[in-house]
Amino acid sequence: MERPRPARRGELRGLLPGALLWAALALPALTADRLGLNEPRSPWQQLAGLGVLAAATALARRRPLAAFASVAGLSLAAAPALFTVSYGPALATFALLLGLRAGRARPATVCFAAVGAVGTARIALVGADPAPEWLVMTGTLLFGCVFPWLGGRYWRQSRALAEAGWLRAARLEDEQRHAEERARLRERARIAQDMHDSLGHELSLIALRAAALQVAPDLAGHHRTAAADLRAAAADATDRLHRIIGVLREDDEPVPLTPAGETVEELVARAAESGLPVRWEPPDGARALEAGGIAERLLHRVVREALTNAARHAPGAPVVVAVTGQARGTTVTVTNGRATEESSPSAGGSGLLGLRAAVTAVGGDFRAGPHGEGFRVRAYVPAQETAVAVPRAPAAPFALARRRVALGLGAAAGAGVVLVGAAFGWYAYTETHSVLGPGAYEELRLGMPYDEVAHVLPDRAIADPPVERAPAPPKDADCRYYRASGELLVSVDHFRLCFDDEGRLVAKDVVPRVGLSDEGREEYEEFTR
C-alpha cells in the first residue's frame, strides 16, 4: 500500500540538508587535484573519499563523534600531516557539528588525542621530514578540529542559554503574579490581625467596664440589666470578630509587628483603669526595652493578647505582668489566677499560635499553658541587632560552562600561537641553512670528489625538493637539492647536485622557481656558469 504523499515530502525535506552538505564538502575533494592543490590521486581513492564523506554526513546528526572520526581517518590516510585541501573543510565542518550536537566533552577530547597519536605514529613511520610534518599536523588538529569544536560547543550553550532565559522570564512573570497575590493576601491578613488585636482588646475592656458597672451598688435595676446586656454584646462581638479574622489568616502565621503606639507598662495601666485586676512588676535587669524596637513591639503584642484572653476566659482573676531584662534579651510573663466570675462561652482562637510563630521567628522562646489554678504565658525575645543583609547574586545560568569554553578557546589559541611560531622558526632555520650561493655553485666542476665539494655546501639539504620541475637525474646517482636564495615565503630557484657511487660530482643543474620559463632558465644557467 502506498504511503501518503505528505510523509514522503517530509522525508525528502529531511534528506535535502544532508545532500546539500555532502555536495558542498565533496566539491573541494573533486577539484583540489585538478587545480594542482594536492598530489594526484587515483579515481578509486577519490570515490572512496566521497563514500566516506557520504557516510559521515548520514551519521552527523545522531552520531557526530563517529562522523568526525571517519573524516579524521580519511584525512590521515590522505596525508600523514592531517592537512589536505580536499578534506580540510569537511574536517572542520564535522568538528563544528560535533561540538554543536554532542553534549559531553570527554569523548571528543579522547578522539582528538587519538587522532594526534595516530598522526604522530604515521609521521614517524612514513614521514619525509618528521618535525615540520608533526607541527603541521598539530596546528591542523588545533585550528581545524579543536577550534571549530569549541565554537560549536559555545554556539550550543548560547542557544541553550537563550532558551533557558525565555523559560526563566516566563517563570519570573508567573512568580511575580503569585507574589502580588500573596502580598494582597498578606496585607489582608495583616489588617485582619490588627483588627483582631486592637478591636478585640478594646471590646474586652468594654466588657470589663460593663461588668464593673453591672455590680455597682447604686445602679438602678433597669440600668443593671442594660449593663449586663452591654457586657454580653461586647463578649459576643469579640468572639464573632475572632472567628471572622480566623478565616482570613493561617493559624501559624506570624503576627505583624506594626508600631503599638504605647509601651507595655502603659498597656497594663490602661487595662487596670478599665477594671482588670492586673499588677505590673517592672523589670529588675539593667537592660531596658528599646522604644519602638522589634522586641518591644513583639512583647507588647504578647501582653495584649494575654490580657485579652484573661479578660475573656478568666474574668475577675488577678493578673500579674512581669518583665525581666537580661543582657541578651527580655522575658515577659503574664500569669492569671482562677476566674471568680462566670465567663461567656467562646471558641478557642489562634492568637497564641500566631504569637508562638512570631517569637520563634526572631530566635525567641514562647510557652503558654495552665499554671496552678490559672494560666501563664511566657515569651523570651532576644536582643535584635540591626544588620543589613546583602543578598547574594544568583549564579548566571551556564556561566561555568561558558567560562570553561572561553578558557578552552584561550588555551587552544595560546597553544596554536606557540606551535605556529615554532613551525615558522623551524621553517626559517631549515630554509636559511640550506642555501647554496650562486658563487659557490659556479666554483663546482664536474668530476670533483665529494670531499672537495663538502666545504662549500650548506649544513642541510632541503627535505621537499621540487622534483617535478627538475630534469631527469643521471642513473644510479644520489641527487641533493639546495636553495639558491634565503628568501622566505616565496618561490626561489634551486640547485641540484648529483654524485655517483664513488662520490664524484656527475651533474649540476638549476631548477627554476615557479613561473620561470625555459628561456629564463637557460639564461640563468649561462649566468651561473
Short mmCIF file of C-alpha atoms in Angstrom, two decimals:
data_model
loop_
_atom_site.label_atom_id
_atom_site.label_comp_id
_atom_site.label_asym_id
_atom_site.label_seq_id
_atom_site.Cartn_x
_atom_site.Cartn_y
_atom_site.Cartn_z
CA MET A 1 0.00 0.00 0.00
CA GLU A 2 1.36 3.40 -0.97
CA ARG A 3 2.38 5.71 1.79
CA PRO A 4 0.76 9.13 1.96
CA ARG A 5 2.46 11.78 -0.12
CA PRO A 6 2.87 14.27 2.74
CA ALA A 7 5.01 11.74 4.63
CA ARG A 8 7.23 11.26 1.59
CA ARG A 9 7.59 15.01 1.19
CA GLY A 10 8.62 15.26 4.83
CA GLU A 11 11.30 12.60 4.34
CA LEU A 12 12.60 14.40 1.25
CA ARG A 13 12.77 17.66 3.14
CA GLY A 14 14.72 15.87 5.88
CA LEU A 15 17.23 14.42 3.36
CA LEU A 16 17.75 17.68 1.47
CA PRO A 17 20.04 19.40 4.06
CA GLY A 18 22.25 16.31 4.26
CA ALA A 19 22.51 16.12 0.45
CA LEU A 20 23.45 19.80 0.24
CA LEU A 21 26.07 19.37 2.95
CA TRP A 22 27.59 16.36 1.17
CA ALA A 23 27.68 18.27 -2.14
CA ALA A 24 29.41 21.25 -0.52
CA LEU A 25 32.05 19.02 1.11
CA ALA A 26 32.56 16.89 -2.00
CA LEU A 27 33.32 19.91 -4.18
CA PRO A 28 36.85 20.58 -2.82
CA ALA A 29 37.56 16.83 -2.78
CA LEU A 30 36.87 16.67 -6.53
CA THR A 31 38.51 19.93 -7.63
CA ALA A 32 41.65 20.12 -5.46
CA ASP A 33 43.55 17.56 -7.56
CA ARG A 34 42.62 19.19 -10.85
CA LEU A 35 43.70 22.61 -9.59
CA GLY A 36 47.06 21.23 -8.52
CA LEU A 37 46.47 21.84 -4.81
CA ASN A 38 47.01 18.18 -3.92
CA GLU A 39 49.11 15.29 -5.11
CA PRO A 40 47.24 13.46 -7.90
CA ARG A 41 45.09 10.55 -6.66
CA SER A 42 43.63 7.60 -8.46
CA PRO A 43 39.90 7.53 -9.28
CA TRP A 44 39.18 4.77 -6.76
CA GLN A 45 40.75 6.88 -3.98
CA GLN A 46 38.53 9.80 -4.90
CA LEU A 47 35.43 7.56 -4.96
CA ALA A 48 36.37 6.09 -1.56
CA GLY A 49 36.75 9.60 -0.16
CA LEU A 50 33.33 10.61 -1.48
CA GLY A 51 31.84 7.49 0.09
CA VAL A 52 33.36 8.27 3.47
CA LEU A 53 32.02 11.82 3.26
CA ALA A 54 28.54 10.48 2.43
CA ALA A 55 28.64 8.09 5.40
CA ALA A 56 29.84 10.86 7.73
CA THR A 57 27.03 13.14 6.52
CA ALA A 58 24.49 10.43 7.27
CA LEU A 59 25.92 9.89 10.78
CA ALA A 60 26.41 13.59 11.60
CA ARG A 61 23.00 14.12 13.21
CA ARG A 62 22.77 11.08 15.50
CA ARG A 63 26.43 10.02 15.78
CA PRO A 64 28.52 13.21 15.40
CA LEU A 65 31.57 11.65 17.05
CA ALA A 66 31.61 8.72 14.59
CA ALA A 67 31.20 11.16 11.69
CA PHE A 68 34.17 13.25 12.79
CA ALA A 69 36.33 10.18 13.47
CA SER A 70 35.66 8.81 9.98
CA VAL A 71 36.65 12.10 8.30
CA ALA A 72 39.74 12.39 10.52
CA GLY A 73 40.77 8.87 9.49
CA LEU A 74 40.24 9.79 5.83
CA SER A 75 42.45 12.88 6.25
CA LEU A 76 45.21 10.87 7.94
CA ALA A 77 45.07 8.29 5.16
CA ALA A 78 45.41 11.04 2.54
CA ALA A 79 48.23 12.93 4.33
CA PRO A 80 50.17 11.99 7.48
CA ALA A 81 50.19 15.67 8.50
CA LEU A 82 46.33 15.60 8.54
CA PHE A 83 46.09 18.72 6.40
CA THR A 84 44.67 18.37 2.91
CA VAL A 85 42.78 20.85 0.77
CA SER A 86 40.42 18.07 -0.29
CA TYR A 87 39.21 17.08 3.18
CA GLY A 88 40.20 20.07 5.33
CA PRO A 89 36.77 21.80 5.02
CA ALA A 90 34.99 18.53 5.86
CA LEU A 91 37.22 18.01 8.91
CA ALA A 92 36.43 21.47 10.29
CA THR A 93 32.71 21.15 9.47
CA PHE A 94 32.25 17.84 11.27
CA ALA A 95 34.29 19.14 14.23
CA LEU A 96 31.86 22.08 14.43
CA LEU A 97 28.87 19.70 14.26
CA LEU A 98 30.48 17.55 16.96
CA GLY A 99 30.64 20.50 19.34
CA LEU A 100 27.13 21.61 18.39
CA ARG A 101 25.37 18.26 18.78
CA ALA A 102 27.38 16.27 21.36
CA GLY A 103 26.65 17.09 24.99
CA ARG A 104 29.71 15.53 26.63
CA ALA A 105 33.21 16.90 26.08
CA ARG A 106 35.32 13.93 27.21
CA PRO A 107 34.66 11.63 24.21
CA ALA A 108 35.64 14.43 21.83
CA THR A 109 38.88 15.17 23.68
CA VAL A 110 39.74 11.44 23.67
CA CYS A 111 39.09 11.35 19.93
CA PHE A 112 41.34 14.39 19.35
CA ALA A 113 44.09 12.76 21.40
CA ALA A 114 43.72 9.52 19.42
CA VAL A 115 43.94 11.40 16.11
CA GLY A 116 47.10 13.15 17.32
CA ALA A 117 48.65 9.88 18.47
CA VAL A 118 47.86 8.07 15.20
CA GLY A 119 49.15 11.02 13.16
CA THR A 120 52.36 11.16 15.19
CA ALA A 121 52.96 7.43 14.72
CA ARG A 122 52.31 7.63 10.98
CA ILE A 123 54.64 10.62 10.56
CA ALA A 124 57.35 8.80 12.49
CA LEU A 125 57.00 5.76 10.22
CA VAL A 126 56.50 7.24 6.74
CA GLY A 127 57.17 10.99 7.10
CA ALA A 128 59.84 12.54 4.90
CA ASP A 129 60.66 15.32 7.39
CA PRO A 130 59.03 14.42 10.74
CA ALA A 131 59.47 17.72 12.63
CA PRO A 132 57.72 20.08 10.17
CA GLU A 133 55.05 17.48 9.40
CA TRP A 134 54.30 17.00 13.10
CA LEU A 135 53.99 20.75 13.57
CA VAL A 136 51.61 20.95 10.61
CA MET A 137 49.58 18.04 11.99
CA THR A 138 49.37 19.62 15.43
CA GLY A 139 48.39 23.01 14.00
CA THR A 140 45.71 21.39 11.84
CA LEU A 141 44.40 19.47 14.84
CA LEU A 142 44.17 22.68 16.87
CA PHE A 143 42.89 25.14 14.29
CA GLY A 144 40.98 22.71 12.08
CA CYS A 145 39.46 20.49 14.78
CA VAL A 146 39.64 21.85 18.33
CA PHE A 147 38.75 25.44 17.43
CA PRO A 148 35.64 24.53 15.40
CA TRP A 149 34.61 22.04 18.11
CA LEU A 150 34.87 24.72 20.80
CA GLY A 151 32.96 27.12 18.59
CA GLY A 152 30.20 24.53 18.21
CA ARG A 153 30.02 23.99 21.97
CA TYR A 154 29.83 27.74 22.55
CA TRP A 155 27.06 28.02 19.97
CA ARG A 156 25.18 25.14 21.58
CA GLN A 157 25.48 26.63 25.05
CA SER A 158 24.37 30.06 23.77
CA ARG A 159 21.22 28.53 22.29
CA ALA A 160 20.53 26.60 25.50
CA LEU A 161 21.11 29.78 27.50
CA ALA A 162 18.67 31.71 25.30
CA GLU A 163 16.02 29.01 25.74
CA ALA A 164 16.61 28.93 29.48
CA GLY A 165 16.37 32.72 29.56
CA TRP A 166 12.95 32.70 27.91
CA LEU A 167 11.76 29.96 30.27
CA ARG A 168 13.13 31.87 33.23
CA ALA A 169 11.41 35.06 32.08
CA ALA A 170 8.08 33.24 31.82
CA ARG A 171 8.63 31.65 35.23
CA LEU A 172 9.52 35.02 36.75
CA GLU A 173 6.32 36.50 35.35
CA ASP A 174 4.32 33.71 36.97
CA GLU A 175 6.21 34.15 40.23
CA GLN A 176 5.58 37.90 40.07
CA ARG A 177 1.86 37.33 39.68
CA HIS A 178 1.86 34.86 42.56
CA ALA A 179 3.94 37.24 44.68
CA GLU A 180 1.48 40.05 44.06
CA GLU A 181 -1.40 37.77 45.00
CA ARG A 182 0.42 36.64 48.15
CA ALA A 183 1.17 40.26 49.02
CA ARG A 184 -2.52 41.13 48.74
CA LEU A 185 -3.48 38.18 50.91
CA ARG A 186 -0.75 39.02 53.41
CA GLU A 187 -1.96 42.61 53.61
CA ARG A 188 -5.50 41.41 54.18
CA ALA A 189 -4.25 39.11 56.92
CA ARG A 190 -2.25 41.95 58.50
CA ILE A 191 -5.27 44.23 58.55
CA ALA A 192 -7.38 41.42 59.94
CA GLN A 193 -4.83 40.69 62.66
CA ASP A 194 -4.64 44.36 63.59
CA MET A 195 -8.41 44.44 63.87
CA HIS A 196 -8.36 41.27 65.95
CA ASP A 197 -5.69 42.53 68.33
CA SER A 198 -6.75 46.12 68.75
CA LEU A 199 -10.53 45.84 68.50
CA GLY A 200 -10.63 42.55 70.40
CA HIS A 201 -8.64 44.08 73.22
CA GLU A 202 -10.80 47.20 73.32
CA LEU A 203 -14.00 45.14 73.27
CA SER A 204 -12.67 43.08 76.15
CA LEU A 205 -12.01 46.26 78.12
CA ILE A 206 -15.53 47.49 77.30
CA ALA A 207 -16.90 44.20 78.64
CA LEU A 208 -14.85 44.71 81.81
CA ARG A 209 -16.21 48.20 82.29
CA ALA A 210 -19.77 46.93 81.71
CA ALA A 211 -19.19 44.19 84.30
CA ALA A 212 -17.95 46.73 86.80
CA LEU A 213 -20.98 48.90 86.09
CA GLN A 214 -23.29 45.91 86.47
CA VAL A 215 -22.18 45.21 90.03
CA ALA A 216 -22.26 48.86 91.13
CA PRO A 217 -24.45 49.07 94.32
CA ASP A 218 -26.06 52.41 93.47
CA LEU A 219 -27.25 51.37 89.96
CA ALA A 220 -30.96 51.02 89.21
CA GLY A 221 -32.30 47.64 88.17
CA HIS A 222 -33.05 48.52 84.55
CA HIS A 223 -29.61 50.09 84.19
CA ARG A 224 -28.07 46.98 85.70
CA THR A 225 -29.87 44.90 83.07
CA ALA A 226 -28.63 47.22 80.32
CA ALA A 227 -25.05 46.91 81.59
CA ALA A 228 -25.38 43.11 81.58
CA ASP A 229 -26.66 43.22 78.02
CA LEU A 230 -23.80 45.52 77.04
CA ARG A 231 -21.29 43.12 78.58
CA ALA A 232 -22.81 40.13 76.77
CA ALA A 233 -22.92 42.03 73.47
CA ALA A 234 -19.25 43.06 73.82
CA ALA A 235 -18.21 39.49 74.60
CA ASP A 236 -20.29 38.17 71.70
CA ALA A 237 -18.79 40.79 69.33
CA THR A 238 -15.29 39.85 70.45
CA ASP A 239 -15.92 36.17 69.80
CA ARG A 240 -17.52 36.86 66.41
CA LEU A 241 -14.63 39.12 65.40
CA HIS A 242 -12.21 36.39 66.40
CA ARG A 243 -13.99 33.79 64.25
CA ILE A 244 -14.13 36.10 61.20
CA ILE A 245 -10.47 37.07 61.50
CA GLY A 246 -9.51 33.41 61.89
CA VAL A 247 -10.86 32.71 58.40
CA LEU A 248 -8.61 35.38 56.89
CA ARG A 249 -5.28 34.15 58.28
CA GLU A 250 -3.34 30.95 58.81
CA ASP A 251 -3.14 29.50 62.29
CA ASP A 252 0.66 29.59 62.44
CA GLU A 253 1.18 32.84 60.54
CA PRO A 254 3.39 35.28 62.48
CA VAL A 255 1.57 38.30 63.78
CA PRO A 256 2.52 41.62 62.15
CA LEU A 257 4.75 43.89 64.19
CA THR A 258 3.21 47.27 63.45
CA PRO A 259 4.02 50.06 65.94
CA ALA A 260 1.82 49.74 69.03
CA GLY A 261 1.83 53.40 69.96
CA GLU A 262 2.26 52.65 73.66
CA THR A 263 4.64 50.82 75.94
CA VAL A 264 3.92 47.59 77.79
CA GLU A 265 3.63 49.48 81.08
CA GLU A 266 1.09 51.91 79.56
CA LEU A 267 -0.88 48.96 78.17
CA VAL A 268 -1.06 47.37 81.63
CA ALA A 269 -2.07 50.67 83.22
CA ARG A 270 -4.89 51.19 80.71
CA ALA A 271 -6.17 47.64 81.34
CA ALA A 272 -6.15 48.31 85.10
CA GLU A 273 -8.11 51.51 84.62
CA SER A 274 -10.75 49.52 82.69
CA GLY A 275 -11.34 47.26 85.70
CA LEU A 276 -8.99 44.35 85.02
CA PRO A 277 -7.27 43.28 88.30
CA VAL A 278 -3.75 43.41 86.86
CA ARG A 279 -0.47 44.20 88.62
CA TRP A 280 2.70 45.45 86.89
CA GLU A 281 6.11 44.24 88.00
CA PRO A 282 8.79 46.43 86.39
CA PRO A 283 11.99 44.89 85.01
CA ASP A 284 14.74 44.34 87.53
CA GLY A 285 17.56 43.98 85.00
CA ALA A 286 19.84 46.68 83.76
CA ARG A 287 18.73 46.27 80.19
CA ALA A 288 15.57 48.20 79.23
CA LEU A 289 13.37 47.68 76.21
CA GLU A 290 14.27 49.76 73.20
CA ALA A 291 11.36 52.06 72.37
CA GLY A 292 9.88 51.14 69.02
CA GLY A 293 12.22 48.17 68.62
CA ILE A 294 11.25 44.72 67.43
CA ALA A 295 11.46 43.24 70.92
CA GLU A 296 9.31 45.99 72.47
CA ARG A 297 6.61 45.70 69.79
CA LEU A 298 6.57 41.91 69.96
CA LEU A 299 6.30 41.86 73.76
CA HIS A 300 3.54 44.44 73.56
CA ARG A 301 1.61 42.00 71.33
CA VAL A 302 2.21 39.15 73.74
CA VAL A 303 0.98 41.11 76.76
CA ARG A 304 -2.05 42.47 74.93
CA GLU A 305 -3.12 39.01 73.75
CA ALA A 306 -2.58 37.52 77.20
CA LEU A 307 -4.62 40.30 78.89
CA THR A 308 -7.40 39.91 76.33
CA ASN A 309 -7.56 36.14 76.94
CA ALA A 310 -7.56 36.68 80.70
CA ALA A 311 -10.43 39.14 80.48
CA ARG A 312 -12.45 36.80 78.24
CA HIS A 313 -11.77 33.40 79.75
CA ALA A 314 -10.97 34.21 83.42
CA PRO A 315 -13.00 37.27 84.38
CA GLY A 316 -12.25 38.54 87.86
CA ALA A 317 -9.00 36.57 88.17
CA PRO A 318 -5.93 38.52 89.32
CA VAL A 319 -3.29 39.03 86.62
CA VAL A 320 0.43 39.68 87.09
CA VAL A 321 2.63 41.06 84.27
CA ALA A 322 6.34 40.70 84.99
CA VAL A 323 9.20 41.81 82.74
CA THR A 324 12.75 40.60 83.29
CA GLY A 325 15.57 42.36 81.47
CA GLN A 326 18.69 40.36 80.56
CA ALA A 327 21.91 41.12 78.76
CA ARG A 328 20.90 39.06 75.73
CA GLY A 329 17.15 39.60 75.70
CA THR A 330 13.93 40.26 77.59
CA THR A 331 11.41 37.89 79.13
CA VAL A 332 7.77 38.80 79.82
CA THR A 333 5.45 36.63 81.92
CA VAL A 334 1.68 37.10 82.16
CA THR A 335 0.04 34.95 84.86
CA ASN A 336 -3.62 34.90 85.79
CA GLY A 337 -5.35 33.03 88.63
CA ARG A 338 -8.68 31.23 88.78
CA ALA A 339 -11.74 33.02 87.45
CA THR A 340 -14.05 34.48 90.11
CA GLU A 341 -16.90 35.25 87.71
CA GLU A 342 -18.70 33.28 85.05
CA SER A 343 -17.12 33.64 81.57
CA SER A 344 -19.03 33.87 78.35
CA PRO A 345 -18.70 30.79 76.12
CA SER A 346 -16.33 31.26 73.14
CA ALA A 347 -14.40 29.09 70.76
CA GLY A 348 -10.64 28.65 71.03
CA GLY A 349 -8.62 31.02 68.87
CA SER A 350 -5.32 31.13 67.07
CA GLY A 351 -3.79 34.21 68.71
CA LEU A 352 -1.33 32.23 70.80
CA LEU A 353 -0.27 30.18 67.77
CA GLY A 354 0.47 33.34 65.84
CA LEU A 355 2.47 34.73 68.75
CA ARG A 356 4.45 31.49 69.01
CA ALA A 357 5.35 31.71 65.31
CA ALA A 358 6.37 35.38 65.64
CA VAL A 359 8.54 34.82 68.72
CA THR A 360 10.30 31.76 67.34
CA ALA A 361 10.85 33.55 64.03
CA VAL A 362 13.21 36.01 65.78
CA GLY A 363 15.01 33.25 67.71
CA GLY A 364 13.00 33.53 70.93
CA ASP A 365 11.06 31.09 73.07
CA PHE A 366 7.30 31.06 73.71
CA ARG A 367 5.41 28.95 76.22
CA ALA A 368 1.72 29.06 77.18
CA GLY A 369 -0.25 26.67 79.36
CA PRO A 370 -2.00 26.04 82.66
CA HIS A 371 -0.20 27.27 85.76
CA GLY A 372 -1.59 26.33 89.15
CA GLU A 373 -5.29 27.17 89.13
CA GLY A 374 -4.90 29.63 86.25
CA PHE A 375 -2.92 30.18 83.07
CA ARG A 376 0.54 31.57 82.26
CA VAL A 377 2.08 33.00 79.08
CA ARG A 378 5.85 33.42 78.95
CA ALA A 379 7.85 34.82 75.99
CA TYR A 380 11.58 35.37 75.67
CA VAL A 381 12.72 37.71 72.88
CA PRO A 382 16.47 38.04 72.24
CA ALA A 383 18.04 41.41 71.61
CA GLN A 384 17.73 42.28 67.92
CA GLU A 385 20.81 43.78 66.33
CA THR A 386 20.29 45.81 63.20
CA ALA A 387 22.12 44.23 60.29
CA VAL A 388 21.89 44.88 56.63
CA ALA A 389 21.69 41.64 54.75
CA VAL A 390 23.50 41.73 51.46
CA PRO A 391 21.68 39.46 49.05
CA ARG A 392 23.87 37.12 47.12
CA ALA A 393 23.57 37.46 43.42
CA PRO A 394 22.33 34.23 41.87
CA ALA A 395 24.75 32.49 39.57
CA ALA A 396 24.00 33.11 35.93
CA PRO A 397 22.88 30.02 34.05
CA PHE A 398 25.65 28.29 32.10
CA ALA A 399 28.23 30.76 33.46
CA LEU A 400 30.60 27.96 34.46
CA ALA A 401 30.19 26.16 31.13
CA ARG A 402 30.77 29.35 29.16
CA ARG A 403 33.83 30.13 31.29
CA ARG A 404 35.23 26.68 30.55
CA VAL A 405 34.63 27.15 26.82
CA ALA A 406 36.35 30.54 26.94
CA LEU A 407 39.30 29.03 28.80
CA GLY A 408 39.44 26.23 26.24
CA LEU A 409 39.45 28.71 23.38
CA GLY A 410 42.16 30.74 25.08
CA ALA A 411 44.29 27.67 25.77
CA ALA A 412 43.87 26.41 22.21
CA ALA A 413 44.70 29.85 20.82
CA GLY A 414 47.79 30.10 23.00
CA ALA A 415 48.96 26.63 22.03
CA GLY A 416 48.26 27.41 18.39
CA VAL A 417 50.32 30.60 18.53
CA VAL A 418 53.19 28.70 20.14
CA LEU A 419 53.03 25.95 17.53
CA VAL A 420 52.75 28.37 14.62
CA GLY A 421 55.71 30.31 15.99
CA ALA A 422 57.71 27.12 16.41
CA ALA A 423 56.77 25.95 12.92
CA PHE A 424 57.76 29.26 11.36
CA GLY A 425 61.02 29.26 13.32
CA TRP A 426 61.80 25.74 12.12
CA TYR A 427 60.88 26.70 8.57
CA ALA A 428 63.13 29.76 8.68
CA TYR A 429 66.00 27.72 10.13
CA THR A 430 65.78 24.92 7.57
CA GLU A 431 65.37 27.29 4.63
CA THR A 432 68.22 29.61 5.56
CA HIS A 433 70.59 26.72 6.39
CA SER A 434 70.06 25.03 3.01
CA VAL A 435 71.19 27.95 0.81
CA LEU A 436 73.98 27.39 -1.74
CA GLY A 437 75.13 30.73 -3.09
CA PRO A 438 75.47 31.24 -6.87
CA GLY A 439 79.22 31.97 -6.46
CA ALA A 440 79.84 28.69 -4.66
CA TYR A 441 77.72 26.85 -7.22
CA GLU A 442 79.83 28.36 -10.03
CA GLU A 443 83.06 27.05 -8.47
CA LEU A 444 81.87 23.46 -8.62
CA ARG A 445 83.19 21.38 -11.55
CA LEU A 446 82.01 18.03 -12.80
CA GLY A 447 84.23 15.17 -11.65
CA MET A 448 85.18 16.82 -8.35
CA PRO A 449 85.12 14.37 -5.39
CA TYR A 450 82.64 15.00 -2.59
CA ASP A 451 85.43 15.75 -0.07
CA GLU A 452 86.49 18.78 -2.10
CA VAL A 453 82.85 19.92 -2.55
CA ALA A 454 81.69 19.43 1.04
CA HIS A 455 83.32 22.59 2.44
CA VAL A 456 81.22 24.87 0.18
CA LEU A 457 77.92 23.03 0.72
CA PRO A 458 75.41 24.28 3.37
CA ASP A 459 74.54 22.37 6.57
CA ARG A 460 71.26 20.93 5.27
CA ALA A 461 69.67 19.84 2.02
CA ILE A 462 66.02 20.68 1.53
CA ALA A 463 63.53 17.96 2.54
CA ASP A 464 60.84 18.82 -0.05
CA PRO A 465 62.76 19.17 -3.34
CA PRO A 466 60.98 20.42 -6.50
CA VAL A 467 61.39 17.09 -8.28
CA GLU A 468 58.52 17.82 -10.68
CA ARG A 469 60.35 20.88 -12.11
CA ALA A 470 63.81 19.28 -12.27
CA PRO A 471 65.26 17.44 -15.33
CA ALA A 472 65.70 13.68 -15.21
CA PRO A 473 68.63 12.77 -12.89
CA PRO A 474 71.56 10.55 -14.01
CA LYS A 475 71.12 6.85 -13.47
CA ASP A 476 72.19 5.49 -10.06
CA ALA A 477 73.09 8.98 -8.86
CA ASP A 478 72.48 10.48 -5.42
CA CYS A 479 70.99 13.95 -6.00
CA ARG A 480 70.72 16.70 -3.42
CA TYR A 481 68.80 19.98 -3.68
CA TYR A 482 69.78 23.35 -2.26
CA ARG A 483 68.12 26.75 -2.28
CA ALA A 484 69.69 29.48 -4.37
CA SER A 485 68.38 32.26 -2.09
CA GLY A 486 67.45 32.69 1.57
CA GLU A 487 64.15 34.49 0.85
CA LEU A 488 61.19 33.13 2.86
CA LEU A 489 57.57 32.55 1.89
CA VAL A 490 58.31 32.92 -1.85
CA SER A 491 59.32 30.51 -4.57
CA VAL A 492 63.08 30.57 -5.27
CA ASP A 493 65.48 28.82 -7.64
CA HIS A 494 67.14 25.59 -6.55
CA PHE A 495 70.48 23.93 -7.35
CA ARG A 496 70.71 20.18 -7.82
CA LEU A 497 73.99 18.31 -7.33
CA CYS A 498 74.23 14.61 -8.24
CA PHE A 499 77.01 12.30 -7.10
CA ASP A 500 77.84 8.78 -8.35
CA ASP A 501 78.70 5.75 -6.26
CA GLU A 502 82.34 6.85 -5.94
CA GLY A 503 81.33 10.28 -4.64
CA ARG A 504 82.24 12.28 -7.77
CA LEU A 505 80.03 15.15 -8.97
CA VAL A 506 78.40 13.91 -12.18
CA ALA A 507 75.69 16.53 -12.70
CA LYS A 508 74.80 20.06 -11.60
CA ASP A 509 71.50 21.62 -12.62
CA VAL A 510 69.45 24.72 -11.95
CA VAL A 511 65.79 24.15 -11.05
CA PRO A 512 63.93 27.40 -11.78
CA ARG A 513 61.39 28.85 -9.41
CA VAL A 514 57.68 28.58 -10.15
CA GLY A 515 56.67 30.80 -13.07
CA LEU A 516 60.10 31.00 -14.72
CA SER A 517 60.09 29.93 -18.40
CA ASP A 518 62.59 27.58 -20.08
CA GLU A 519 64.23 30.53 -21.79
CA GLY A 520 64.70 32.24 -18.46
CA ARG A 521 66.16 29.05 -17.01
CA GLU A 522 68.75 28.83 -19.85
CA GLU A 523 69.73 32.43 -19.27
CA TYR A 524 70.11 31.78 -15.55
CA GLU A 525 72.28 28.70 -16.18
CA GLU A 526 74.50 30.66 -18.56
CA PHE A 527 74.80 33.41 -15.93
CA THR A 528 75.80 30.99 -13.20
CA ARG A 529 78.36 29.33 -15.45
#
